[in-house]
Coordinates of C-alpha atoms in Angstrom, one line a residue:
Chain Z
X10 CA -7.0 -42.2 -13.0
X11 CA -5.9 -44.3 -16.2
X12 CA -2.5 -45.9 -16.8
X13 CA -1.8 -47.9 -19.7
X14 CA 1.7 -50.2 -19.4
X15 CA 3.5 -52.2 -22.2
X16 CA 6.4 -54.3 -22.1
X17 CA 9.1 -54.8 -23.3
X18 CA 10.2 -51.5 -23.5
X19 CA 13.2 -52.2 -25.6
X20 CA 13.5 -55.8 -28.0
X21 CA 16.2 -57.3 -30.0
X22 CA 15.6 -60.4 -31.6
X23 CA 16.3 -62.4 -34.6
X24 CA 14.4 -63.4 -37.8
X25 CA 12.1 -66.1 -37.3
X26 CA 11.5 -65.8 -33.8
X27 CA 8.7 -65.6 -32.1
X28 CA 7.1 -62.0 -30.4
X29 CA 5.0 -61.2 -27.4
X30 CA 4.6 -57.7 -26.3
X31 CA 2.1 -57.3 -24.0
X32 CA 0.0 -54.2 -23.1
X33 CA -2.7 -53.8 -19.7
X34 CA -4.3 -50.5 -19.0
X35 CA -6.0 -49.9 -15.7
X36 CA -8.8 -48.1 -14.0
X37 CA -11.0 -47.9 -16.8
X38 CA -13.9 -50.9 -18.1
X39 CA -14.2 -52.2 -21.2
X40 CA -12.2 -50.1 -23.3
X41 CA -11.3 -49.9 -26.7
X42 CA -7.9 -50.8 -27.7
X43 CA -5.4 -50.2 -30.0
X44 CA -1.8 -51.3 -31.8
X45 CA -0.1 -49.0 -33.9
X46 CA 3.5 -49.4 -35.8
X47 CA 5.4 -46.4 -36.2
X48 CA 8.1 -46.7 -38.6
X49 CA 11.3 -44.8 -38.5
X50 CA 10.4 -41.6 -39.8
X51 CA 7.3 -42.2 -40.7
X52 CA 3.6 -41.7 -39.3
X53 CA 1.3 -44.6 -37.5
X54 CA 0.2 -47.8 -38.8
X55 CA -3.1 -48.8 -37.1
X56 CA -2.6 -52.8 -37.2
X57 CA -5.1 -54.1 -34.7
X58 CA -8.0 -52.7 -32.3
X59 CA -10.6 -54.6 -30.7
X60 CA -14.1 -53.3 -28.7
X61 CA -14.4 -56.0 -26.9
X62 CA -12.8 -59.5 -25.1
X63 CA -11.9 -62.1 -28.5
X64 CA -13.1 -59.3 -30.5
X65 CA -10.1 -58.5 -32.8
X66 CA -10.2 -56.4 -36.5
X67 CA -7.0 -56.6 -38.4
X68 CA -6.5 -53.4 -40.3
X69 CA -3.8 -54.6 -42.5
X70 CA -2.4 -57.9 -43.5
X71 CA 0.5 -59.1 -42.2
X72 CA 3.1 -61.4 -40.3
X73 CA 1.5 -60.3 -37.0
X74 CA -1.5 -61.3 -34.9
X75 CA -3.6 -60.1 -31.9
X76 CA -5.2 -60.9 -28.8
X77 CA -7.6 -60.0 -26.1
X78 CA -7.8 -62.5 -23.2
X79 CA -9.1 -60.2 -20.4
X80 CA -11.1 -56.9 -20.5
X81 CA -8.3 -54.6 -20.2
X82 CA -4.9 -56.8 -21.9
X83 CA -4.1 -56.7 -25.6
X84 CA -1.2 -58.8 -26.6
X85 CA 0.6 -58.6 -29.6
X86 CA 2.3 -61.7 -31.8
X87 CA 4.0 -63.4 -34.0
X88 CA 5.1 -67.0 -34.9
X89 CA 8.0 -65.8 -36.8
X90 CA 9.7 -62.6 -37.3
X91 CA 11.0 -60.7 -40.2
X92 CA 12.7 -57.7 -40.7
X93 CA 10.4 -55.4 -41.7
X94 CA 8.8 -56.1 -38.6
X95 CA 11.3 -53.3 -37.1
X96 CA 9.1 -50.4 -35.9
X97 CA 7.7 -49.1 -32.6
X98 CA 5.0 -50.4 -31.2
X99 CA 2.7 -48.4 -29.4
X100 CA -0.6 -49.5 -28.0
X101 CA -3.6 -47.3 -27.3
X102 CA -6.7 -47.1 -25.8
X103 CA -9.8 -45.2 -25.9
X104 CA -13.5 -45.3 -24.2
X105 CA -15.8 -47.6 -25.7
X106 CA -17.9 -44.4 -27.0
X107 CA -16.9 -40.8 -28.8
X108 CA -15.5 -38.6 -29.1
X109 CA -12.9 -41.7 -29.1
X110 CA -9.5 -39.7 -28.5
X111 CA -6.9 -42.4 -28.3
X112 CA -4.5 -42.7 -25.0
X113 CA -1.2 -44.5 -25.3
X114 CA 1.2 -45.9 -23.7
X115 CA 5.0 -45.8 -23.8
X116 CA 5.9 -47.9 -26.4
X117 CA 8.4 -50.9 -27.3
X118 CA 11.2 -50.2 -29.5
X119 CA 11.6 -53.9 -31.5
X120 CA 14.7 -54.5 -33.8
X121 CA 14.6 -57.6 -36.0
X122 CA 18.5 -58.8 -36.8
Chain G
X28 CA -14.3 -39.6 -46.3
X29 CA -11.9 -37.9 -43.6
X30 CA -8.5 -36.7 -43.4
X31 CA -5.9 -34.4 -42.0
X32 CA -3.5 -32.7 -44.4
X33 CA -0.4 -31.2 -42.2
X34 CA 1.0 -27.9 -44.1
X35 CA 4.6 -28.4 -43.0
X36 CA 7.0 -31.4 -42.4
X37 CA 9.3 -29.4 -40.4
X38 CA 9.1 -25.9 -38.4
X39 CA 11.6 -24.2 -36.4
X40 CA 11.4 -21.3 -34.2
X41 CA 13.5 -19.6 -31.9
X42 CA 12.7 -19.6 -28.3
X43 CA 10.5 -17.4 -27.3
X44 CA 8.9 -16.6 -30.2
X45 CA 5.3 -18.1 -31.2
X46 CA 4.4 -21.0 -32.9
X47 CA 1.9 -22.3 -35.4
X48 CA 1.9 -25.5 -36.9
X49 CA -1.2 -25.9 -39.7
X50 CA -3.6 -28.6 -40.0
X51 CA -6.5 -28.8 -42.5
X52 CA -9.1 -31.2 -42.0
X53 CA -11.5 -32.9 -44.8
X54 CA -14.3 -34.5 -43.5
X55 CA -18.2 -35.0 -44.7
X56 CA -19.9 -33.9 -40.7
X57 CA -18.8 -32.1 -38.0
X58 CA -15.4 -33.9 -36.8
X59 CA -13.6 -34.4 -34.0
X60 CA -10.3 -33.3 -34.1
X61 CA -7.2 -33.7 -31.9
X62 CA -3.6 -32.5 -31.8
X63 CA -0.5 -35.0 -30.3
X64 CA 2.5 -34.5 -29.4
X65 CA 5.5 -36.9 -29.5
X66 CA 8.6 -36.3 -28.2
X67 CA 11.7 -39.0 -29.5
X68 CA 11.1 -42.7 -28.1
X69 CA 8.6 -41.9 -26.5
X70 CA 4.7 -42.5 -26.8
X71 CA 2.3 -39.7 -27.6
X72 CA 0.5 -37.8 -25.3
X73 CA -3.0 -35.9 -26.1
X74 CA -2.5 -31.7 -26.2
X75 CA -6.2 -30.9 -26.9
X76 CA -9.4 -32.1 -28.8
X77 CA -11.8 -30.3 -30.5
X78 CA -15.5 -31.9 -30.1
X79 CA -17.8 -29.3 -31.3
X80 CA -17.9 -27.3 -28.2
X81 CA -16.1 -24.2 -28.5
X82 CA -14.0 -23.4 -31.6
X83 CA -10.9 -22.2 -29.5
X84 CA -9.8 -25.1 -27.8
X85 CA -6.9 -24.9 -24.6
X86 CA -4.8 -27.8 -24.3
X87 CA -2.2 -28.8 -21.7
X88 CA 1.7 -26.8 -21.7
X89 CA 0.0 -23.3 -23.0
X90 CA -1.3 -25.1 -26.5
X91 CA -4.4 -24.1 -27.9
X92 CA -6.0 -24.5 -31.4
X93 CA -8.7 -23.0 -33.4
X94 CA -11.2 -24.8 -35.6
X95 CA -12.6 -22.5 -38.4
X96 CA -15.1 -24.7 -40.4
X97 CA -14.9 -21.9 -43.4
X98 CA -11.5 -22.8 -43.8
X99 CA -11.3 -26.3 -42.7
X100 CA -8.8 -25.6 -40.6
X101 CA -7.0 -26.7 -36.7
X102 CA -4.1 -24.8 -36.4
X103 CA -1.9 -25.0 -33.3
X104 CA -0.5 -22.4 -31.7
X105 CA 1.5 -21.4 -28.9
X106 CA 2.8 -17.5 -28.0
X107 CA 6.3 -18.8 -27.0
X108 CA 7.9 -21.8 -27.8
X109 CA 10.3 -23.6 -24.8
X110 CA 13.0 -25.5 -25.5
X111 CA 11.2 -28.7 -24.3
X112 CA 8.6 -28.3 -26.8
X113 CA 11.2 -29.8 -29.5
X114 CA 9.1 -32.7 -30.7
X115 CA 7.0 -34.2 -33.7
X116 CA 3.1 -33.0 -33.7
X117 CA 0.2 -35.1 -35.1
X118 CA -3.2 -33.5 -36.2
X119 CA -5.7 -36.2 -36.0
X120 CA -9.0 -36.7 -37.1
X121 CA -11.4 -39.4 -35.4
X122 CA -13.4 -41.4 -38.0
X123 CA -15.8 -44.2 -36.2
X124 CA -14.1 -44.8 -33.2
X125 CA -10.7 -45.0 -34.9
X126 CA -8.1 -42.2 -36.0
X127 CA -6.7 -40.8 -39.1
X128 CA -3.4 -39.1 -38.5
X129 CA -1.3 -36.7 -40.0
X130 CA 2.2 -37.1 -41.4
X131 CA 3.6 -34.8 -38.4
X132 CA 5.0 -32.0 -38.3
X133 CA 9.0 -31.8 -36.7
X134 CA 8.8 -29.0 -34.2
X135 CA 12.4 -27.2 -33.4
X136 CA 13.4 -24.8 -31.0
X137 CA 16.6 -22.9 -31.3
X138 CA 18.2 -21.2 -28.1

């Protein structure tokens, strides 16, 4: 069966530095994958997915980046921090064809101070 | 274009008793529609999907929803609500491999 990990679960850490959170998902090939923000109280923010190994679409500009250096990790970044980076970062995936329902994992709570 | 409107922010039932929580979809073809649940801090976890199949869909914990095209409609129902089923539920709608969400609806279950 599939598992999909991410780490950190919990973050604290100040403006202006720098972010890695780090998601694997395992016993699947080639999937599509997925990072959401969840804002507090708020629905998700799809910020990143990508279909494929380098393969990266940005769905909304921002202070944060994205990549995929093996088949099944998807890292998420940033040089600097601010403080409307505070959310809850989930990351998802999803077989590489329909009907596409997204499966994700448990999340990392980051607060920017 | 697609999207999910969800009818209420916040429900609360009694345990016990049923519950529905309304979803209407908008889309321009036959969609494929799911329902997720979310309980605090934690990720969300798939209940059921709808993929033009069969219009009464069963999902995991005694869930199930019904898609009724006439009224553009995925409601989710359940005949008695348990105290764990306290959470925040998303309708979803997949568009081209990626998915539009709901604002959620706040489910909560009073002893």
């Amino acid at each position: 069966s599939q598992t999909i990990h991410q780490w950190p679960a919990t973050l604290v850490q100040p403006v202006g530095s720098p972010l890695s959170l780090e998601c694997t998902v395992e016993g699947t090939s080639n999937p599509n994958l997925y990072w959401y923000r969840q804002a507090a109280g708020r629905g998700l923010q799809l910020l990143f997915y990508s279909v494929g190994i380098g393969q990266i679409s940005s769905e909304v500009p921002q202070n944060l980046s994205a990549s995929r250096p093996q088949d099944r990790q998807f890292i998420l970044s940033s040089k600097k921090l601010l403080l409307s980076d505070s959310g809850f970062y989930l990351c998802a995936w999803s077989e590489e064809t329909g009907p596409y329902e997204q499966y994700f994992g448990p999340g990392t709570r980051l607060t920017v101070t | 274009a697609q999207s999910v409107t969800q009818l209420d922010s916040h429900v609360s039932v009694s345990e016990g008793t049923p519950v529905l929580l309304r979803c209407n979809y908008s889309s321009s073809y036959s969609p494929s529609l799911f329902w997720y649940v979310q309980h605090p801090n934690k990720g969300l976890q798939l209940l059921l999907k709808y993929t033009s199949a069969a219009t009464l869909v069963k999902g995991i914990n005694g869930f199930e929803a019904e898609f009724k095209k006439s009224e553009t409609s995925f409601h989710l129902t359940k005949p008695s609500a348990h105290m764990s089923d306290a959470a925040e539920y998303f309708c979803v709608v997949s568009k081209g491999g990626k998915l539009i969400f709901g604002q959620g609806t706040e489910l909560s279950v009073k002893p």
